[in-house]
Amino acid sequence: MENNSIVKIGILGCANIAQRSIIPEIIKLNKLFELIGIASRDITKATNCADKFNTKPFLDYQSLIDDPEIQAVYIPLPNSLHAEWINKALDKGLHVLVEKSLACNYNEVNQLNKKAEEKKLTLMENFQFRFHSQLAEIKKMVDDGVIEELRTIRSSFGFPPFPDDDNIRYNKNLGGGALLDAGAYPLKISRIFMGSDIEVASASLKYDPEKEVDIWGGATIKQINGDLFSQVAFGFDHYYQCNLELWGSKGKISTNRIFTAPPGYEPTILLETSQGTKEIKLPADNHFEKMLIHFQKTILHPEIAIKEYSQNNLQAKLIEQLKNKANE
C-alpha cells in the first residue's frame, strides 16, 4: 500500500462494541479508513446494522472477506470464532484488528502470528487503553521517578453479573469466561509496566458449575530476572472495579477507569508521597480513535506491525500460564 492510502475496511459481526465505539470512529477517520461493509449471519442484523452506518450489508462473513475491495477487517466475534476468521482473513491477504482475546489458546495465537508475519500483514489485538493519555501520563510519572523505584503493581477489572444468562461470556462453547474477557486487561497492563521477562507465579480461577466457565479469578505475575511483581484480579460477579495502583519506594500512583474511559471522561490520577496527596486532573481523550490511527500506521509501516506479534504471543502465554497455575 502507498503511504497516503485510505484503508478499505470491513466488519465481521454486529457486536455492541463495534456499533457503539469502533464503527463510528472508523467513519469519523475518513482520511484513514473507508468502511466497505458489515457482515452478519443474521440477515436482519446485517441489513439493520449496515443501514445504520450507511454501508453495504454482507449476509455471511466469507462473502465480506472475499470482496476484492476489502484490505482489512475488524473482528468483534465471540472468542471461539476468532482463530477461524483471522486465519481466513490472513489467507486472503487482509490486515486484521481483533477484539481481545485474540484466540482461545496460545497455540492458536502463535500459529496466527507466524502466518501474519510470513505474509507481512498486521494482526493486532484491540486493547484501546494502551493509547489513552491517562496511561501515557502514568508511564511518564514512573519514568520520571516520582515514586522512585516501582515495587508492586495492582490492577482489578470486574463488574456485576450480566442480566441475561444467554450472554456469550457465559457460553463455554463460544470461548466465554472471565479470564479471556475481563482478565485480559490487568494482564496486559502488567506487561506494559513489567516488560516481557515475566511469568505467572500463582493463580486462582473460580468456575460456575452450571455455566462451566470461570467467573472470577486472580494471579501474581513476577519478573523472571527481577524483583517487580503484579497482583491482578478480575471477574463477572463483582462490585465494579477498573483500577490501577503502582506502589513505589517513595510513593504511590492510583487511578480509576484505566481500561474503559469513555471519550468524554476526564481522568484523575492520585499521587501519594511523604509530601502529601496530589490530584492530577487530565483532559478527556479518545483511545478508540488513537487505537485506530495506530492500526492504520501498522498497515502502512510493517516495521510497526512486527511489534504487535510479540505482544500477542506474550499476552496469550500469560493467559495460558494463569489457567495452568489455577488448575494445578
XYZ file of C-alpha atoms in Angstrom:
328
model
C 0.000 0.000 0.000
C 1.099 3.567 -0.654
C 1.739 5.752 2.389
C -1.206 8.003 1.541
C -3.649 5.136 1.019
C -7.021 5.041 2.721
C -7.546 1.574 4.221
C -10.736 -0.087 2.992
C -12.135 -1.992 5.941
C -14.969 -4.431 6.614
C -16.563 -5.526 9.895
C -17.261 -9.166 10.781
C -20.263 -9.091 13.102
C -22.585 -6.545 14.687
C -21.306 -6.684 18.273
C -22.187 -3.877 20.680
C -18.594 -2.654 20.921
C -18.430 -2.420 17.134
C -21.599 -0.360 16.859
C -21.000 1.758 19.956
C -17.283 2.502 19.813
C -15.413 1.271 16.728
C -17.550 1.822 13.622
C -18.416 5.462 14.496
C -14.695 6.206 14.884
C -13.854 4.463 11.599
C -16.399 6.688 9.862
C -15.011 9.832 11.521
C -11.479 8.924 10.437
C -12.437 9.165 6.781
C -8.952 10.265 5.732
C -7.580 6.978 7.065
C -10.390 4.463 6.504
C -13.268 3.731 4.162
C -15.978 1.465 5.570
C -16.892 -1.009 2.826
C -19.431 -3.155 4.644
C -20.663 -5.086 7.672
C -21.290 -8.835 7.731
C -23.620 -10.923 9.865
C -25.005 -14.434 9.522
C -28.346 -12.957 10.554
C -29.886 -11.208 7.533
C -31.912 -8.775 9.637
C -28.896 -7.824 11.765
C -26.681 -7.351 8.714
C -29.243 -5.144 6.988
C -30.123 -3.052 10.049
C -26.516 -2.528 11.065
C -25.409 -1.630 7.547
C -28.331 0.789 7.170
C -27.428 2.420 10.497
C -23.936 3.214 9.220
C -24.850 3.786 5.565
C -22.747 0.926 4.235
C -23.131 -2.383 2.410
C -24.551 -5.475 4.184
C -22.892 -8.858 3.701
C -25.033 -11.847 4.582
C -22.138 -14.040 5.693
C -18.549 -13.498 6.841
C -16.949 -15.279 3.892
C -18.544 -13.030 1.294
C -17.115 -9.978 3.050
C -13.535 -11.254 3.144
C -13.909 -12.395 -0.482
C -14.775 -8.866 -1.582
C -11.824 -7.607 -3.654
C -12.216 -4.061 -2.327
C -11.527 -5.026 1.287
C -7.978 -4.539 2.596
C -8.548 -5.018 6.339
C -11.128 -6.440 8.723
C -12.191 -5.747 12.276
C -13.354 -8.889 14.119
C -15.544 -8.468 17.247
C -16.945 -12.018 17.119
C -17.142 -14.456 20.075
C -13.674 -15.666 21.130
C -14.219 -19.181 19.778
C -14.629 -17.807 16.233
C -11.561 -15.562 16.249
C -8.927 -18.082 15.124
C -11.047 -19.387 12.230
C -11.823 -15.975 10.782
C -8.425 -14.432 11.444
C -6.921 -17.380 9.574
C -9.304 -16.954 6.638
C -8.716 -13.192 6.526
C -4.937 -13.614 6.533
C -5.224 -16.204 3.748
C -6.999 -13.515 1.712
C -4.174 -11.068 2.366
C -6.169 -8.913 4.770
C -4.873 -6.999 7.766
C -6.708 -7.853 10.990
C -7.827 -5.926 14.061
C -9.463 -8.325 16.519
C -11.127 -7.921 19.882
C -9.460 -9.456 22.889
C -8.804 -12.185 23.496
C -7.159 -12.828 20.145
C -7.823 -16.575 20.336
C -8.696 -19.197 22.940
C -5.210 -20.645 23.481
C -1.521 -19.938 22.976
C -1.006 -22.417 20.116
C -3.700 -20.719 18.033
C -2.239 -17.272 18.684
C 1.295 -18.400 17.884
C 0.254 -20.009 14.586
C -1.743 -16.949 13.546
C 1.163 -14.648 14.385
C 3.516 -16.751 12.265
C 1.146 -16.594 9.318
C 0.681 -12.827 9.670
C 4.447 -12.312 9.847
C 5.097 -14.541 6.832
C 2.530 -12.615 4.813
C 3.668 -9.214 6.169
C 0.172 -8.475 7.454
C -0.929 -6.696 10.619
C -2.503 -8.829 13.339
C -3.440 -6.531 16.205
C -5.363 -7.338 19.373
C -7.541 -4.430 20.471
C -6.527 -3.080 23.865
C -7.557 0.508 23.255
C -6.472 1.702 26.717
C -2.838 1.360 25.538
C -3.323 4.607 23.625
C -5.068 6.742 26.255
C -3.282 9.825 27.601
C -4.147 8.619 31.119
C -1.799 5.647 30.712
C 0.811 7.794 28.953
C 0.861 10.251 31.872
C 1.223 7.454 34.446
C 4.086 5.883 32.481
C 5.812 9.277 32.330
C 5.418 9.721 36.099
C 7.025 6.324 36.714
C 9.815 7.024 34.208
C 10.435 10.428 35.848
C 10.873 8.701 39.223
C 8.080 10.478 41.108
C 7.597 7.336 43.251
C 11.251 6.304 42.833
C 11.638 2.519 42.430
C 8.456 0.752 41.318
C 7.916 -2.251 43.611
C 4.345 -3.520 43.192
C 1.542 -3.254 40.625
C -2.080 -3.935 41.471
C -4.872 -3.924 38.927
C -8.526 -5.003 39.003
C -11.239 -5.223 36.399
C -14.605 -6.689 37.313
C -18.295 -5.974 37.158
C -21.672 -7.321 38.346
C -23.284 -10.372 36.685
C -24.782 -9.900 33.243
C -28.596 -9.760 33.338
C -29.030 -12.387 30.616
C -27.856 -15.967 31.064
C -27.542 -16.186 27.263
C -24.664 -13.704 27.243
C -21.793 -15.113 25.143
C -19.404 -14.576 28.078
C -21.270 -17.346 29.904
C -21.046 -19.767 26.973
C -18.198 -22.275 27.215
C -18.520 -23.250 23.550
C -18.083 -19.630 22.447
C -14.899 -19.107 24.433
C -16.632 -17.459 27.373
C -15.305 -16.884 30.862
C -13.849 -14.012 32.845
C -10.190 -14.762 32.099
C -10.424 -14.293 28.312
C -12.553 -11.186 28.815
C -12.039 -9.049 31.930
C -8.865 -10.882 32.958
C -7.065 -9.940 29.750
C -6.904 -6.259 30.765
C -4.938 -6.394 34.048
C -2.621 -8.991 32.491
C -1.939 -6.608 29.616
C -1.207 -3.643 31.857
C 1.125 -5.798 33.967
C 3.226 -6.471 30.867
C 3.249 -2.777 29.937
C 4.922 -1.863 33.234
C 6.959 -5.023 33.819
C 8.332 -5.746 30.356
C 8.428 -9.102 28.580
C 10.565 -11.074 31.048
C 7.613 -12.184 33.185
C 5.638 -15.254 34.196
C 2.613 -16.232 36.303
C 3.779 -17.249 39.791
C 0.397 -18.250 41.239
C -3.237 -18.080 40.199
C -6.821 -18.913 41.104
C -9.946 -19.317 38.985
C -13.497 -19.780 40.286
C -15.792 -21.743 37.969
C -19.575 -21.637 37.800
C -20.640 -25.318 37.780
C -23.792 -24.629 35.759
C -22.291 -22.316 33.133
C -18.987 -24.257 33.075
C -16.940 -21.075 32.678
C -14.672 -19.205 35.063
C -16.474 -16.216 36.578
C -13.695 -14.665 38.646
C -10.043 -15.089 39.427
C -6.681 -13.547 40.110
C -2.952 -14.046 39.830
C 0.503 -12.885 40.829
C 2.831 -12.063 37.943
C 6.577 -11.840 38.603
C 9.663 -10.809 36.696
C 11.839 -13.801 35.880
C 15.080 -11.848 36.350
C 13.891 -9.030 38.576
C 12.035 -8.163 41.769
C 8.929 -6.387 40.446
C 5.619 -8.228 40.721
C 1.982 -7.586 39.873
C -1.257 -8.665 41.553
C -4.271 -8.890 39.261
C -7.947 -9.613 39.934
C -10.945 -9.878 37.599
C -14.485 -11.195 37.393
C -18.111 -11.199 36.248
C -19.632 -11.439 39.731
C -18.210 -8.374 41.430
C -18.710 -4.849 42.636
C -17.461 -2.718 39.726
C -13.720 -2.081 39.718
C -11.494 -0.777 36.928
C -8.315 0.460 38.536
C -4.547 0.573 38.627
C -2.206 1.111 41.571
C 1.569 1.492 41.320
C 3.381 1.321 44.668
C 6.918 2.580 44.762
C 9.671 3.008 47.330
C 8.741 6.684 47.832
C 5.112 6.956 46.804
C 2.022 5.523 45.185
C 0.112 6.300 41.977
C -3.514 5.193 41.597
C -6.339 5.804 39.160
C -9.786 4.533 38.133
C -11.385 3.804 34.745
C -7.937 2.862 33.461
C -9.351 0.383 30.914
C -12.740 1.823 29.989
C -12.577 5.627 29.952
C -15.289 6.845 27.533
C -14.367 9.696 25.146
C -15.856 12.432 27.363
C -14.360 11.187 30.635
C -11.754 13.368 32.379
C -9.449 11.033 34.353
C -7.937 11.794 37.739
C -4.600 10.379 38.883
C -3.870 10.284 42.609
C -0.232 10.721 43.672
C 0.608 9.945 47.315
C 4.060 10.698 48.790
C 5.508 11.808 52.106
C 4.800 15.356 50.942
C 1.064 14.648 50.878
C -1.610 13.713 48.345
C -1.990 15.377 44.956
C -4.820 15.009 42.440
C -3.777 15.310 38.810
C -6.729 16.000 36.525
C -6.358 15.187 32.844
C -8.419 16.309 29.841
C -10.739 13.846 28.139
C -9.223 11.625 25.480
C -10.464 9.142 22.868
C -8.473 5.914 22.991
C -10.644 4.264 20.312
C -9.658 6.935 17.807
C -5.981 6.686 18.748
C -6.079 2.885 18.560
C -7.456 3.016 15.014
C -4.834 5.570 13.985
C -2.173 3.166 15.264
C -3.781 0.245 13.408
C -3.623 2.213 10.155
C 0.045 3.013 10.809
C 0.865 -0.673 11.256
C -0.653 -1.357 7.843
C 1.354 1.370 6.128
C 4.547 0.593 8.061
C 5.172 -3.161 8.521
C 8.081 -2.462 10.898
C 5.481 -1.218 13.411
C 3.274 -4.270 12.861
C 6.157 -6.566 13.857
C 5.921 -5.285 17.450
C 2.309 -6.470 17.664
C 3.262 -10.131 17.061
C 5.412 -10.411 20.185
C 2.775 -8.599 22.250
C 0.106 -11.005 21.017
C 2.220 -14.041 21.906
C 3.170 -12.867 25.386
C -0.434 -11.991 26.233
C -1.597 -15.465 25.152
C 1.257 -17.098 27.074
C 0.287 -15.288 30.301
C -3.338 -16.365 29.904
C -2.267 -19.966 29.340
C 0.086 -19.873 32.340
C -2.627 -18.419 34.567
C -5.052 -21.136 33.536
C -2.489 -23.863 34.141
C -1.420 -22.494 37.532
C -5.038 -22.217 38.660
C -5.677 -25.841 37.723
C -2.611 -27.279 39.466
